JSON list of C-alpha atoms and ligand atoms in Angstrom, two decimals:
[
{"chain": "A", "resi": 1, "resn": "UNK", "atom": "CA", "xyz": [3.05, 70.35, -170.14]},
{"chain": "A", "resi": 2, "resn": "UNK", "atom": "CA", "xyz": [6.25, 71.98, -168.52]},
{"chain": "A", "resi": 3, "resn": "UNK", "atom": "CA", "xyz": [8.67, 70.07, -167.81]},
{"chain": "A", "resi": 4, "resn": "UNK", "atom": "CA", "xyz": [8.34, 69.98, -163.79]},
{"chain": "A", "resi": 5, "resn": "UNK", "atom": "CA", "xyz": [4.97, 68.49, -164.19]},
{"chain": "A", "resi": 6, "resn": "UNK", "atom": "CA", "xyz": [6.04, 65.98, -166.72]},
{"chain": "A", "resi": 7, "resn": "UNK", "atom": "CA", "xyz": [8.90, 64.90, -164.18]},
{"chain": "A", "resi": 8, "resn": "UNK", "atom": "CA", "xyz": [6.16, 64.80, -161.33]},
{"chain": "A", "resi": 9, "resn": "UNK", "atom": "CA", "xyz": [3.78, 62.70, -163.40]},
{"chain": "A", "resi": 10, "resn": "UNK", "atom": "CA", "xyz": [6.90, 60.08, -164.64]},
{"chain": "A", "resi": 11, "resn": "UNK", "atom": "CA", "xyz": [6.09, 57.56, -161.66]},
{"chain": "A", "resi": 12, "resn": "UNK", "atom": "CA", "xyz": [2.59, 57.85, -161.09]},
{"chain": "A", "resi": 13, "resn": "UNK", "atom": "CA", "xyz": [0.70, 54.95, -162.98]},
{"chain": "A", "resi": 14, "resn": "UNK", "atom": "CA", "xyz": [-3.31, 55.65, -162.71]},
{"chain": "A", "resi": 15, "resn": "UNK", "atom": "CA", "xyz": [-4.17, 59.43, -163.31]},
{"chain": "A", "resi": 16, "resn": "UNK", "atom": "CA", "xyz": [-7.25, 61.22, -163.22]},
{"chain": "A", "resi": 17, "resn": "UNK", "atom": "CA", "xyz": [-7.73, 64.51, -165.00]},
{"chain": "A", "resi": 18, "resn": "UNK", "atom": "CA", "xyz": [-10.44, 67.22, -164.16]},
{"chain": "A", "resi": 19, "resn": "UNK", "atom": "CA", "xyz": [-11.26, 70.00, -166.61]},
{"chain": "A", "resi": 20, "resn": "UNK", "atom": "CA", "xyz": [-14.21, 72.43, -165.39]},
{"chain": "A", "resi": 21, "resn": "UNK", "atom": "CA", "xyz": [-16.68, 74.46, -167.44]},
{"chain": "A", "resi": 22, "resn": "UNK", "atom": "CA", "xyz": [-15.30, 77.55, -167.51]},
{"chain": "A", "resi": 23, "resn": "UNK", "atom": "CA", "xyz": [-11.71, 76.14, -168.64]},
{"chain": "A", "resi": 24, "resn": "UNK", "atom": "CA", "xyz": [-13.53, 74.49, -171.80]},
{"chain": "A", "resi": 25, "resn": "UNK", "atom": "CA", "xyz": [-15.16, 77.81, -172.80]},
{"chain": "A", "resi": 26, "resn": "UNK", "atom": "CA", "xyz": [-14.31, 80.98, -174.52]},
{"chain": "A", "resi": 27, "resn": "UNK", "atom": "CA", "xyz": [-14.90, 83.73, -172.00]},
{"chain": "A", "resi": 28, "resn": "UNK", "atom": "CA", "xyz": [-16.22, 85.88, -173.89]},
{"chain": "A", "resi": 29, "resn": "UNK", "atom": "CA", "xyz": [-19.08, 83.98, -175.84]},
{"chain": "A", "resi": 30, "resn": "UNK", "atom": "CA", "xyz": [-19.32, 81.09, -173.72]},
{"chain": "A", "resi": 31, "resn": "UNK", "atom": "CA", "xyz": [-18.70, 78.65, -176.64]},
{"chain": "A", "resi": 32, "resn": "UNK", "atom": "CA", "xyz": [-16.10, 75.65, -176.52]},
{"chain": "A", "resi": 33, "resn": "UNK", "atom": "CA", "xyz": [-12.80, 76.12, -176.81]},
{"chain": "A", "resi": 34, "resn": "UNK", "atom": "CA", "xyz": [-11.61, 73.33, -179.31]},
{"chain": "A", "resi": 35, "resn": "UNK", "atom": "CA", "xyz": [-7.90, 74.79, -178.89]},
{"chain": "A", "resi": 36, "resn": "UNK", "atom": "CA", "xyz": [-8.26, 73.97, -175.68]},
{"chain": "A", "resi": 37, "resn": "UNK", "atom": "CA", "xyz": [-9.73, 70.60, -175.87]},
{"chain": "A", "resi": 38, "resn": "UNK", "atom": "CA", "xyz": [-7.85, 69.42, -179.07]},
{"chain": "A", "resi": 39, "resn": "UNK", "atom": "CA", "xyz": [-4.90, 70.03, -176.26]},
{"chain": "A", "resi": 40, "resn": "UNK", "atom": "CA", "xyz": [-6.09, 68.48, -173.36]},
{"chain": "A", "resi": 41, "resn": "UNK", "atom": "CA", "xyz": [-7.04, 64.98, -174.77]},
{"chain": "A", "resi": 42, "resn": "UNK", "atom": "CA", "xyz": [-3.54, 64.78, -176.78]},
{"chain": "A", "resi": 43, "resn": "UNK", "atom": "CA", "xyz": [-1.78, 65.12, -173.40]},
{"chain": "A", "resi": 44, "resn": "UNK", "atom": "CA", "xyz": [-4.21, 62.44, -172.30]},
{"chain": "A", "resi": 45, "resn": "UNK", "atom": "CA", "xyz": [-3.91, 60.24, -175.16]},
{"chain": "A", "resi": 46, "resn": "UNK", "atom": "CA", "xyz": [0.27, 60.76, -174.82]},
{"chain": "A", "resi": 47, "resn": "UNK", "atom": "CA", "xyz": [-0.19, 59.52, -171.04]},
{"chain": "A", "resi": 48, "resn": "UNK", "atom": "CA", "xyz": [-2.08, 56.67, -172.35]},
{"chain": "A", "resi": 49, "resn": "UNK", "atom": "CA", "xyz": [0.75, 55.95, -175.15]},
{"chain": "A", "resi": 50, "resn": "UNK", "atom": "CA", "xyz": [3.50, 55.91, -171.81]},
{"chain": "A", "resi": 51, "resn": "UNK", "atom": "CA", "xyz": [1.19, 53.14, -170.54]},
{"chain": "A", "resi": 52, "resn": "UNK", "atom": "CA", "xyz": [-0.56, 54.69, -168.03]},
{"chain": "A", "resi": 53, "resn": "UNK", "atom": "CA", "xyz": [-4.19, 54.61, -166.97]},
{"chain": "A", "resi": 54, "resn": "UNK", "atom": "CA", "xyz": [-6.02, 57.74, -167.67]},
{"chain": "A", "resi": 55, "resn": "UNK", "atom": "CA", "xyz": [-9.67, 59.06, -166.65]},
{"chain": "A", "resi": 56, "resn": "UNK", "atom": "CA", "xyz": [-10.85, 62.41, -167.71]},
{"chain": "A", "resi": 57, "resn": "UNK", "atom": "CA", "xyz": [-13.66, 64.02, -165.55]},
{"chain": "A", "resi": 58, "resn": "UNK", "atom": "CA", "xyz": [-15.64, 66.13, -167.27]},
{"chain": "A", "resi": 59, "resn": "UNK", "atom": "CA", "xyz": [-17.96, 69.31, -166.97]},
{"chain": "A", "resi": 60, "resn": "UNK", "atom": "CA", "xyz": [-19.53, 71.27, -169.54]},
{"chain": "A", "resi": 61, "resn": "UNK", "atom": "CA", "xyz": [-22.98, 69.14, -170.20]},
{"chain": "A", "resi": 62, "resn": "UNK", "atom": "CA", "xyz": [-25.08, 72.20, -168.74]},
{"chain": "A", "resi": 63, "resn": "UNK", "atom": "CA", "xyz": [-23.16, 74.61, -170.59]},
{"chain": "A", "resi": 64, "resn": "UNK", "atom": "CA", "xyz": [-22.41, 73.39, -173.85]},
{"chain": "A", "resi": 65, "resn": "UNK", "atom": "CA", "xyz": [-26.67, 72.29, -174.17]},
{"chain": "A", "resi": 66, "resn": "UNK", "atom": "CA", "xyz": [-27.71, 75.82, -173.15]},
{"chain": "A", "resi": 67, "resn": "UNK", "atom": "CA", "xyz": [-25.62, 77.35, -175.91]},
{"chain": "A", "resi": 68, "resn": "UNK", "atom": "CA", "xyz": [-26.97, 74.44, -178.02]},
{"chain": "A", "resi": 69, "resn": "UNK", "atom": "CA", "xyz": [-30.28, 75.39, -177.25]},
{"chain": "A", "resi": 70, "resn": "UNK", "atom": "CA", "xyz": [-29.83, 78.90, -177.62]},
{"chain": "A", "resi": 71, "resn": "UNK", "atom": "CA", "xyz": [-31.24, 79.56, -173.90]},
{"chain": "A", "resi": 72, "resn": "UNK", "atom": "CA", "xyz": [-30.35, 83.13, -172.65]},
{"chain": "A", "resi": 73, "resn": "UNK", "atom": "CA", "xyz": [-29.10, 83.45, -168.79]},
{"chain": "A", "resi": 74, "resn": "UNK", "atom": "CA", "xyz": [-32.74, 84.72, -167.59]},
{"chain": "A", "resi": 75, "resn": "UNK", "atom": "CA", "xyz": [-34.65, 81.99, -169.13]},
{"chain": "A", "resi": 76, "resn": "UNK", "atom": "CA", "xyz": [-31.61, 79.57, -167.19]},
{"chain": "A", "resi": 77, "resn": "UNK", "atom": "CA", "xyz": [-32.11, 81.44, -163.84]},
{"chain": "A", "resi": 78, "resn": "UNK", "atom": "CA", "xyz": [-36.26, 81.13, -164.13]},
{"chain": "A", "resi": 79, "resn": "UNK", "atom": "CA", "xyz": [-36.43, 76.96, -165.29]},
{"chain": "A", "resi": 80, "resn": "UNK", "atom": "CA", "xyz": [-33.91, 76.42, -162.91]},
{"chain": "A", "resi": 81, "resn": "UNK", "atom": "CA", "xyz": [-33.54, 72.73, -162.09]},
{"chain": "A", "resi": 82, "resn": "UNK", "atom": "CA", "xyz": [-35.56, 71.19, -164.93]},
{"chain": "A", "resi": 83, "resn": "UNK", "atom": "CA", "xyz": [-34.12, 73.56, -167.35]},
{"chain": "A", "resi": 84, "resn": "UNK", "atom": "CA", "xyz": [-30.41, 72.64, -166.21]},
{"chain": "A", "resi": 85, "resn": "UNK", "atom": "CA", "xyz": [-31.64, 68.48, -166.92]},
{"chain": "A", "resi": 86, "resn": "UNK", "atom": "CA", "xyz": [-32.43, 69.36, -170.30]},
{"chain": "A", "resi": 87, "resn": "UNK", "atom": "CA", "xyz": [-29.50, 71.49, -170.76]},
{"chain": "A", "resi": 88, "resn": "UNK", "atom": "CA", "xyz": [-27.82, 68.48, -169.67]},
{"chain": "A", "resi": 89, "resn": "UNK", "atom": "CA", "xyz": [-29.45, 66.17, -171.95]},
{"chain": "A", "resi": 90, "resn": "UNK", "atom": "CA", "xyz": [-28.63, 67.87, -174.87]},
{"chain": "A", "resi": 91, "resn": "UNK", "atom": "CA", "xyz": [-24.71, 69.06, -174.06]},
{"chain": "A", "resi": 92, "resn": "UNK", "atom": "CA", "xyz": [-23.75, 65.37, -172.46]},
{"chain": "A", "resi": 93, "resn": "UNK", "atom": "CA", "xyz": [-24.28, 63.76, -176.20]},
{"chain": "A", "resi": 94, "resn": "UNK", "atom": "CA", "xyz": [-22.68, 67.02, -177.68]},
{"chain": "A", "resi": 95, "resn": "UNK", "atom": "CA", "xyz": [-19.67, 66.69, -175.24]},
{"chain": "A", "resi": 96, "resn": "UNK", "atom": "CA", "xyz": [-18.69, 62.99, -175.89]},
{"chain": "A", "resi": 97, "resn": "UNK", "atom": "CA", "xyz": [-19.45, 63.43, -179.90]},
{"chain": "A", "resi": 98, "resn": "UNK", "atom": "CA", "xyz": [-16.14, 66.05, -179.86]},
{"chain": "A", "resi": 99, "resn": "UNK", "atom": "CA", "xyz": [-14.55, 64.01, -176.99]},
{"chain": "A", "resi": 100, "resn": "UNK", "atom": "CA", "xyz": [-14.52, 61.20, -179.13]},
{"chain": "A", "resi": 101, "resn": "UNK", "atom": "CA", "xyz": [-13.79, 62.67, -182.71]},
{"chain": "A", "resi": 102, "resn": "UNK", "atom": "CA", "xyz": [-10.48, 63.78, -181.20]},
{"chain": "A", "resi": 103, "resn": "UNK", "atom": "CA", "xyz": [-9.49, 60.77, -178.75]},
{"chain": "A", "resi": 104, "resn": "UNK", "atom": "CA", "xyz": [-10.27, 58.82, -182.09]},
{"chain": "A", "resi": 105, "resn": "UNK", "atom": "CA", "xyz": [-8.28, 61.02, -184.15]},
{"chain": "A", "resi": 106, "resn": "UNK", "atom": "CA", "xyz": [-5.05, 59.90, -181.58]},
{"chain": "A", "resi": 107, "resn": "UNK", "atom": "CA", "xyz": [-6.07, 56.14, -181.69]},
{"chain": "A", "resi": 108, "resn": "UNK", "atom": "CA", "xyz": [-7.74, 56.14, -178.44]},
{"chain": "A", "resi": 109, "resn": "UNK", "atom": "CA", "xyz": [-11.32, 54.46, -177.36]},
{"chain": "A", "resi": 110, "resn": "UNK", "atom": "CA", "xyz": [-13.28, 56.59, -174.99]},
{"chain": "A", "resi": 111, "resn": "UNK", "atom": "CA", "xyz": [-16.32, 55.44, -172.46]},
{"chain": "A", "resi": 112, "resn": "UNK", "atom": "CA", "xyz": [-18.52, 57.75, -171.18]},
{"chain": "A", "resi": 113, "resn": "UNK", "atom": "CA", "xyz": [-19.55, 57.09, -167.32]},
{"chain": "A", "resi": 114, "resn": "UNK", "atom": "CA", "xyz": [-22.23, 59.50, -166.27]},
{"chain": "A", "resi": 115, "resn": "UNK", "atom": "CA", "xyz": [-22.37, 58.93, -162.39]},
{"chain": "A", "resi": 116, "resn": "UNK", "atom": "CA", "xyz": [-24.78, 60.49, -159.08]},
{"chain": "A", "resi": 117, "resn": "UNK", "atom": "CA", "xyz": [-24.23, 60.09, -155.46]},
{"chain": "A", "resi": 118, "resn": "UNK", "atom": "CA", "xyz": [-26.34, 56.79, -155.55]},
{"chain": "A", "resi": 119, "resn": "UNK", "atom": "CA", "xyz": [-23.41, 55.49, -157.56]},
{"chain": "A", "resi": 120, "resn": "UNK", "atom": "CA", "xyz": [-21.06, 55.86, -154.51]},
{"chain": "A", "resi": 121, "resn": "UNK", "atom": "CA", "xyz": [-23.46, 55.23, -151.42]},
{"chain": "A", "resi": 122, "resn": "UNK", "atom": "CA", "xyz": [-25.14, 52.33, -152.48]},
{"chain": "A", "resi": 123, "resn": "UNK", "atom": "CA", "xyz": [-22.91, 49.37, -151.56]},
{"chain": "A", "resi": 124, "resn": "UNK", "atom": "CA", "xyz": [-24.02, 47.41, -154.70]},
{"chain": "A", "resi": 125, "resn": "UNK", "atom": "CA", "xyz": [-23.90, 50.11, -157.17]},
{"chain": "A", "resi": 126, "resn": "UNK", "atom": "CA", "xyz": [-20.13, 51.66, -156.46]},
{"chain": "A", "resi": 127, "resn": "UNK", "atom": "CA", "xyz": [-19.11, 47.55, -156.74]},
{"chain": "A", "resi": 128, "resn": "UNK", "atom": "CA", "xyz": [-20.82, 48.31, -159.93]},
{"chain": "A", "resi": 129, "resn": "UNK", "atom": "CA", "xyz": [-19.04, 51.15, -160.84]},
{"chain": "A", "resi": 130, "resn": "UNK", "atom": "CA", "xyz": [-15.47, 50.17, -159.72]},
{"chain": "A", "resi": 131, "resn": "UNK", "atom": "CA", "xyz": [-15.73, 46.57, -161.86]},
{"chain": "A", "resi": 132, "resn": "UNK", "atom": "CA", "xyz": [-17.03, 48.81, -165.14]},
{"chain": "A", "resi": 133, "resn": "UNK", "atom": "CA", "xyz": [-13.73, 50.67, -164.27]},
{"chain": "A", "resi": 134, "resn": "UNK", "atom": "CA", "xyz": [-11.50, 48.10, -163.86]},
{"chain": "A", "resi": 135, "resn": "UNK", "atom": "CA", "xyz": [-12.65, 46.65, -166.57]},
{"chain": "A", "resi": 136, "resn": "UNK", "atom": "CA", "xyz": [-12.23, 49.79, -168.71]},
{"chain": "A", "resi": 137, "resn": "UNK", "atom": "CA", "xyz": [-8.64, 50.42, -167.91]},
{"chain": "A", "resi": 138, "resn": "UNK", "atom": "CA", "xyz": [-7.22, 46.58, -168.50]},
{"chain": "A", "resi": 139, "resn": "UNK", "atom": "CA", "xyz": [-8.85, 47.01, -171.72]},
{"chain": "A", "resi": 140, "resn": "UNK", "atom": "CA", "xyz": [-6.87, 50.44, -172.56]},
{"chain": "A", "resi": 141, "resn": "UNK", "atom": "CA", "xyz": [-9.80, 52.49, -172.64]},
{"chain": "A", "resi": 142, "resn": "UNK", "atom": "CA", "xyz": [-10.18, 56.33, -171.55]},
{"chain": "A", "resi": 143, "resn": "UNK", "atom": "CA", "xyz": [-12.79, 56.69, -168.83]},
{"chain": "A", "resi": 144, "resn": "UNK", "atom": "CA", "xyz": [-14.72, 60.18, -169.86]},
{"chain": "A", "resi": 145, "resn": "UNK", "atom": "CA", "xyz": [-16.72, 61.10, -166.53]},
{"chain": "A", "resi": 146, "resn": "UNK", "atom": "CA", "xyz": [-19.58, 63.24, -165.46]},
{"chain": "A", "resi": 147, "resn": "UNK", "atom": "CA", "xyz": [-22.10, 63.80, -162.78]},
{"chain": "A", "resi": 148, "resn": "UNK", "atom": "CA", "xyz": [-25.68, 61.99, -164.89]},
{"chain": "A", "resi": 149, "resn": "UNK", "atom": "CA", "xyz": [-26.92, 65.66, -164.04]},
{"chain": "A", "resi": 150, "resn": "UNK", "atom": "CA", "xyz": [-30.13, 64.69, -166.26]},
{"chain": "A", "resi": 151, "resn": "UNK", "atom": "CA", "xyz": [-31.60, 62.73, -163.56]},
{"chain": "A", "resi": 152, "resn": "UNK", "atom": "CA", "xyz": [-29.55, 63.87, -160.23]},
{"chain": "A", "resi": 153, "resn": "UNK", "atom": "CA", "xyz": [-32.08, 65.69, -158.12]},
{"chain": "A", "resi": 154, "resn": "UNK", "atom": "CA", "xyz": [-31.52, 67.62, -155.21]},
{"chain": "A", "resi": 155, "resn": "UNK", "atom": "CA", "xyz": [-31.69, 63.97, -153.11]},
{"chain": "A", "resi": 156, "resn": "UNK", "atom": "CA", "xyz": [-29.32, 61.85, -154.92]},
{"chain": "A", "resi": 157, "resn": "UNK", "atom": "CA", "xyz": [-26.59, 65.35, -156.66]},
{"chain": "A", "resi": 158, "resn": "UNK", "atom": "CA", "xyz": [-22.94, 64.91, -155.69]},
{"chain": "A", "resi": 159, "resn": "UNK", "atom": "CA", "xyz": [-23.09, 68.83, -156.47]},
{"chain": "A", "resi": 160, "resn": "UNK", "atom": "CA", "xyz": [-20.11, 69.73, -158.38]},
{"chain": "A", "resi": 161, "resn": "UNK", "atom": "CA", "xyz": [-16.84, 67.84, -160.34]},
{"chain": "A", "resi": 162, "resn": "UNK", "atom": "CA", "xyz": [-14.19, 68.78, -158.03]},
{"chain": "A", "resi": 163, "resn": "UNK", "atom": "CA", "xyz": [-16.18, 66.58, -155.71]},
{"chain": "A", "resi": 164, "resn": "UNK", "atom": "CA", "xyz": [-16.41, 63.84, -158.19]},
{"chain": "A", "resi": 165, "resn": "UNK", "atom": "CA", "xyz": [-13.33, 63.98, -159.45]},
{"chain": "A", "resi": 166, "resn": "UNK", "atom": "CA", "xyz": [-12.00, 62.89, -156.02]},
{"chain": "A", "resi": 167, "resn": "UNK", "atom": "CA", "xyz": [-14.83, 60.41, -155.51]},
{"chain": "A", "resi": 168, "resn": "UNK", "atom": "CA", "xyz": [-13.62, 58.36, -158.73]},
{"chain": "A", "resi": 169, "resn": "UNK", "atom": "CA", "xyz": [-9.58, 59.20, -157.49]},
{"chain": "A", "resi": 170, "resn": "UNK", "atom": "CA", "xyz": [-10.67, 57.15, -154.53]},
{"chain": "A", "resi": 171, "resn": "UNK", "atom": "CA", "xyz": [-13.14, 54.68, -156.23]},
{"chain": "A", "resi": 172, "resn": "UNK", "atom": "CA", "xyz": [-10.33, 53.53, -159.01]},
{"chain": "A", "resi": 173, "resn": "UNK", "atom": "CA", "xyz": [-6.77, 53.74, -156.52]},
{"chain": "A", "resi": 174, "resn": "UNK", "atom": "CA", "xyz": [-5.29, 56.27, -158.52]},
{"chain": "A", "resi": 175, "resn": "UNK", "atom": "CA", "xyz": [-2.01, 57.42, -157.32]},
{"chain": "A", "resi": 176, "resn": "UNK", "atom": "CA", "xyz": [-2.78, 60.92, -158.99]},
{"chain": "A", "resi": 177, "resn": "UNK", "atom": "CA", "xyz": [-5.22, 63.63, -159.22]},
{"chain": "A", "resi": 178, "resn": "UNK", "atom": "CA", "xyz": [-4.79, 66.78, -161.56]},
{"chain": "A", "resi": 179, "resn": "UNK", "atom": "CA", "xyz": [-7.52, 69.62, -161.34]},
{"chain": "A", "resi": 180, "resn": "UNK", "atom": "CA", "xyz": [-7.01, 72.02, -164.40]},
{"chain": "A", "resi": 181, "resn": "UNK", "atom": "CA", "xyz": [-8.81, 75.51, -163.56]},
{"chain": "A", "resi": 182, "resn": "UNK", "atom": "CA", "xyz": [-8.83, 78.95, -164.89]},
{"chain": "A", "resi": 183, "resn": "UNK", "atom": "CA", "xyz": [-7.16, 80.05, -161.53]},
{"chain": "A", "resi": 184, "resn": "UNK", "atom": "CA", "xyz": [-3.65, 78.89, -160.74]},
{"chain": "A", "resi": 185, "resn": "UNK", "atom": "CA", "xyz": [-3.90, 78.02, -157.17]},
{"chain": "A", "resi": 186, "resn": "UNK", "atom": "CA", "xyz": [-4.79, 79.07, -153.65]},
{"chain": "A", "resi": 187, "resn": "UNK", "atom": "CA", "xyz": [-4.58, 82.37, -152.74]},
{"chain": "A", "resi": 188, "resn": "UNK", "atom": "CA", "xyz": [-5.25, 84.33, -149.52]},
{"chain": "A", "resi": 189, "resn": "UNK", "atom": "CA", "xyz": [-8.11, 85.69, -151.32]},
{"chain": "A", "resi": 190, "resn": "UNK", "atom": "CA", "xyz": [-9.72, 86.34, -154.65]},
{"chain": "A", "resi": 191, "resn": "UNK", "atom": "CA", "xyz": [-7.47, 87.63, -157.34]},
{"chain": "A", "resi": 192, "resn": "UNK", "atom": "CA", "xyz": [-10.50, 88.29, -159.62]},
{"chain": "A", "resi": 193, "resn": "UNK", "atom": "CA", "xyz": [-11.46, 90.89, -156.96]},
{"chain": "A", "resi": 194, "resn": "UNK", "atom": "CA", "xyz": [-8.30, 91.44, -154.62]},
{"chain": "A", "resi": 195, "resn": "UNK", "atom": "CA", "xyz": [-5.33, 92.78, -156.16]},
{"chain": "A", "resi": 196, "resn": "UNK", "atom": "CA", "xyz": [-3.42, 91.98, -152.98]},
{"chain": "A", "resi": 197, "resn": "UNK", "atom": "CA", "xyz": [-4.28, 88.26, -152.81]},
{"chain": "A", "resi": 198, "resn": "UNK", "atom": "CA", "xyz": [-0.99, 86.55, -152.69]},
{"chain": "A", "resi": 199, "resn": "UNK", "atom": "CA", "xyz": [-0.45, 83.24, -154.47]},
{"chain": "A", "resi": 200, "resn": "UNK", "atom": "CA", "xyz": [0.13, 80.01, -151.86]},
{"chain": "A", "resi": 201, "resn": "UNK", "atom": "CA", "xyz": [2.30, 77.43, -153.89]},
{"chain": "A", "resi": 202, "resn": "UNK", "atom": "CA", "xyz": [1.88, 74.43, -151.40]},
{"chain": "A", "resi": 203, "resn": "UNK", "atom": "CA", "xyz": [-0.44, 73.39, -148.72]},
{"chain": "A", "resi": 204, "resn": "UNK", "atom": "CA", "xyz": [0.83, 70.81, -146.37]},
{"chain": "A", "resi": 205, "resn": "UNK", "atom": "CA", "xyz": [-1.71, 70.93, -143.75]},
{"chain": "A", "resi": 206, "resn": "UNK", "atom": "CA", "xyz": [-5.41, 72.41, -144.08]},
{"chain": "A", "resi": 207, "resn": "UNK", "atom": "CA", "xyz": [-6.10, 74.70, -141.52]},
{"chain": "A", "resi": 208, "resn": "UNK", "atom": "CA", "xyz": [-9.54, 76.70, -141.02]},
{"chain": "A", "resi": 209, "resn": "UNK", "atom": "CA", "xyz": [-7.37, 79.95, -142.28]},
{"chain": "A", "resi": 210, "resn": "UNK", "atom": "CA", "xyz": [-6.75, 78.49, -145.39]},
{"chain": "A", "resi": 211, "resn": "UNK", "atom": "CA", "xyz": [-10.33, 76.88, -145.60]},
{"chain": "A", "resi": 212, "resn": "UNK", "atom": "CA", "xyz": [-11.11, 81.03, -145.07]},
{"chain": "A", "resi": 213, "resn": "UNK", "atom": "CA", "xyz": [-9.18, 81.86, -148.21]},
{"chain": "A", "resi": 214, "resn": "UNK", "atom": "CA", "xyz": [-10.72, 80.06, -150.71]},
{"chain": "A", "resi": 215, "resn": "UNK", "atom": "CA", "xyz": [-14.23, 80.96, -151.84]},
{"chain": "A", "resi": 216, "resn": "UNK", "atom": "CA", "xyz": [-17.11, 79.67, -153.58]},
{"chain": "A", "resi": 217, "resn": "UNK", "atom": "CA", "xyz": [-17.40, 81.57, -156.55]},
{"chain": "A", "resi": 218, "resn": "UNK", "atom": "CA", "xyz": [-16.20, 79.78, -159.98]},
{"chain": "A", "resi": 219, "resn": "UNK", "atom": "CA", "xyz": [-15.94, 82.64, -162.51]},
{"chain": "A", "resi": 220, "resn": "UNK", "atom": "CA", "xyz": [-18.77, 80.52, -164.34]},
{"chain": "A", "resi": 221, "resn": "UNK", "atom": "CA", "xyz": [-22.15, 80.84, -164.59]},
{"chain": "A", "resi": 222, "resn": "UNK", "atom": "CA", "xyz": [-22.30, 77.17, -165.64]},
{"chain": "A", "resi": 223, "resn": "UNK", "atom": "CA", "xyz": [-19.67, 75.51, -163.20]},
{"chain": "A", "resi": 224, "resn": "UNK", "atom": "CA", "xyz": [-19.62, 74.60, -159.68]},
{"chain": "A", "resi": 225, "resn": "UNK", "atom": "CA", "xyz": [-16.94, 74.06, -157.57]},
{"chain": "A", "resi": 226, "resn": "UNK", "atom": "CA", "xyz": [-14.81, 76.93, -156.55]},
{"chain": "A", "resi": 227, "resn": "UNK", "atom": "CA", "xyz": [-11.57, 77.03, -154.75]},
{"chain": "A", "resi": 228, "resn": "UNK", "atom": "CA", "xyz": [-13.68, 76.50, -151.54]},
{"chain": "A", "resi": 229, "resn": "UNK", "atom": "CA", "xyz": [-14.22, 72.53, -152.93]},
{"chain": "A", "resi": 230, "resn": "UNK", "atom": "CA", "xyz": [-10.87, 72.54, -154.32]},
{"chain": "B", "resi": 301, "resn": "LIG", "atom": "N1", "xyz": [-21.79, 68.41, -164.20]},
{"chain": "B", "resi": 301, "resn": "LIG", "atom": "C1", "xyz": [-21.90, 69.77, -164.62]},
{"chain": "B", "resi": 301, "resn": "LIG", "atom": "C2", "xyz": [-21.79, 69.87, -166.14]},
{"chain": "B", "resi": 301, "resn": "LIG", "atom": "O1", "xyz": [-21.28, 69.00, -166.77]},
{"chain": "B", "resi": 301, "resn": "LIG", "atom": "C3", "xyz": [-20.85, 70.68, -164.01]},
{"chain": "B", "resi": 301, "resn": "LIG", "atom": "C4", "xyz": [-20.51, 70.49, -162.56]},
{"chain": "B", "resi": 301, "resn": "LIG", "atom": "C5", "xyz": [-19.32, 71.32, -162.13]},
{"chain": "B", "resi": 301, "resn": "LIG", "atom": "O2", "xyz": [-19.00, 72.32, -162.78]},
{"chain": "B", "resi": 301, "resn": "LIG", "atom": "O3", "xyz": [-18.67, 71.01, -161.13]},
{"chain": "B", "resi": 301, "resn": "LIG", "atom": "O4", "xyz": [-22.19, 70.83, -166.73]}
]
């Protein structure tokens, strides 16, 4: 962590961390990046050692079950929705096994909260939600979050983690929410495509020319999202 964010992050008490697909995986294979991840939940175990409240929300289900299953893109692309549910299945368990070998290796206990739009919109169910939370934070415990995409059909999806991530900011009063990507920030256009896109460092007010700039795509076949949601 540089030392700017470090200073930024000093008086803020309940933080919640997003980490996408595409940021957990090698490029080039697709496969995790334990690097990556051994790094991430140190920071977040080093936050939780300062005494604050930390809650990770987490992609990767779809993607680490499809290389678990050994499913090529086409076969993906044709089982579509029931395909991505199994996918899911299989990578959730996968996910939380590592998550948990390594918050375990730093002392930490970990709780896995898998989560759909139903969660939030049903009155009883988010009073649900935000008491298992509560509770899960007095105790010390690392929240580890993801959208149940096993059983979130079209009716009840939230659709993709930067949405979620800022459902749960909301749901738990955190003072803080951190979305790690493989891009660095706005810019006034693609810089995977657009040489010329120039970097915008802060955004005080959202107008529909900035809403213009950022697109949809997520430089992941597996992810969501996009700067668009971001
Ligand atoms: N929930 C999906 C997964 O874990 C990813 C959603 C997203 O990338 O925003 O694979």
């Amino acid at each position: 962590m540089t030392s700017d964010i470090r200073e930024f992050i000093k008086d803020k008490k309940r933080i919640v961390i997003k980490i996408g697909s595409s940021s957990l995986q090698h490029k080039e294979t697709g496969d995790l990046d334990y690097t990556k991840i051994e790094v991430l939940v140190r920071e977040l175990c080093n936050l939780r050692n300062q005494g604050k409240d930390v809650i990770l929300v987490t992609s990767g289900a779809i993607a680490v079950g499809k290389k678990a299953i050994g499913l090529n893109k086409l076969e993906q692309e044709k089982g579509h929705l029931g395909i991505k549910q199994a996918c899911a299945a299989v990578g959730q368990a996968k996910l939380m096994m590592i998550y948990q070998k390594i918050f375990a290796e730093y002392n930490q206990v970990a709780a896995q909260i898998l989560m759909t739009k139903d969660t939030i919109v049903n009155e009883f169910n988010r009073e649900n939600a935000e008491n298992t939370f509560s509770e899960l934070l007095n105790l010390g415990v690392i929240p580890v979050v993801n959208e149940n995409d096993t059983v979130a059909t079209y009716e009840i999806v939230i659709g993709d983690n930067d949405t979620l991530s800022a459902i749960v900011t909301g749901l738990t009063g955190a003072d803080l929410l951190i979305l790690l990507s493989d891009i660095d920030g706005l810019y006034t256009d693609d810089p995977r495509t657009n040489p010329n896109a120039e970097f915008i460092e802060v955004v005080e007010h959202l107008t529909e020319e900035h809403l213009q700039m950022g697109k949809k795509s997520t430089g992941s076949s597996v992810g969501t999202g996009g700067m668009n949601t971001k």
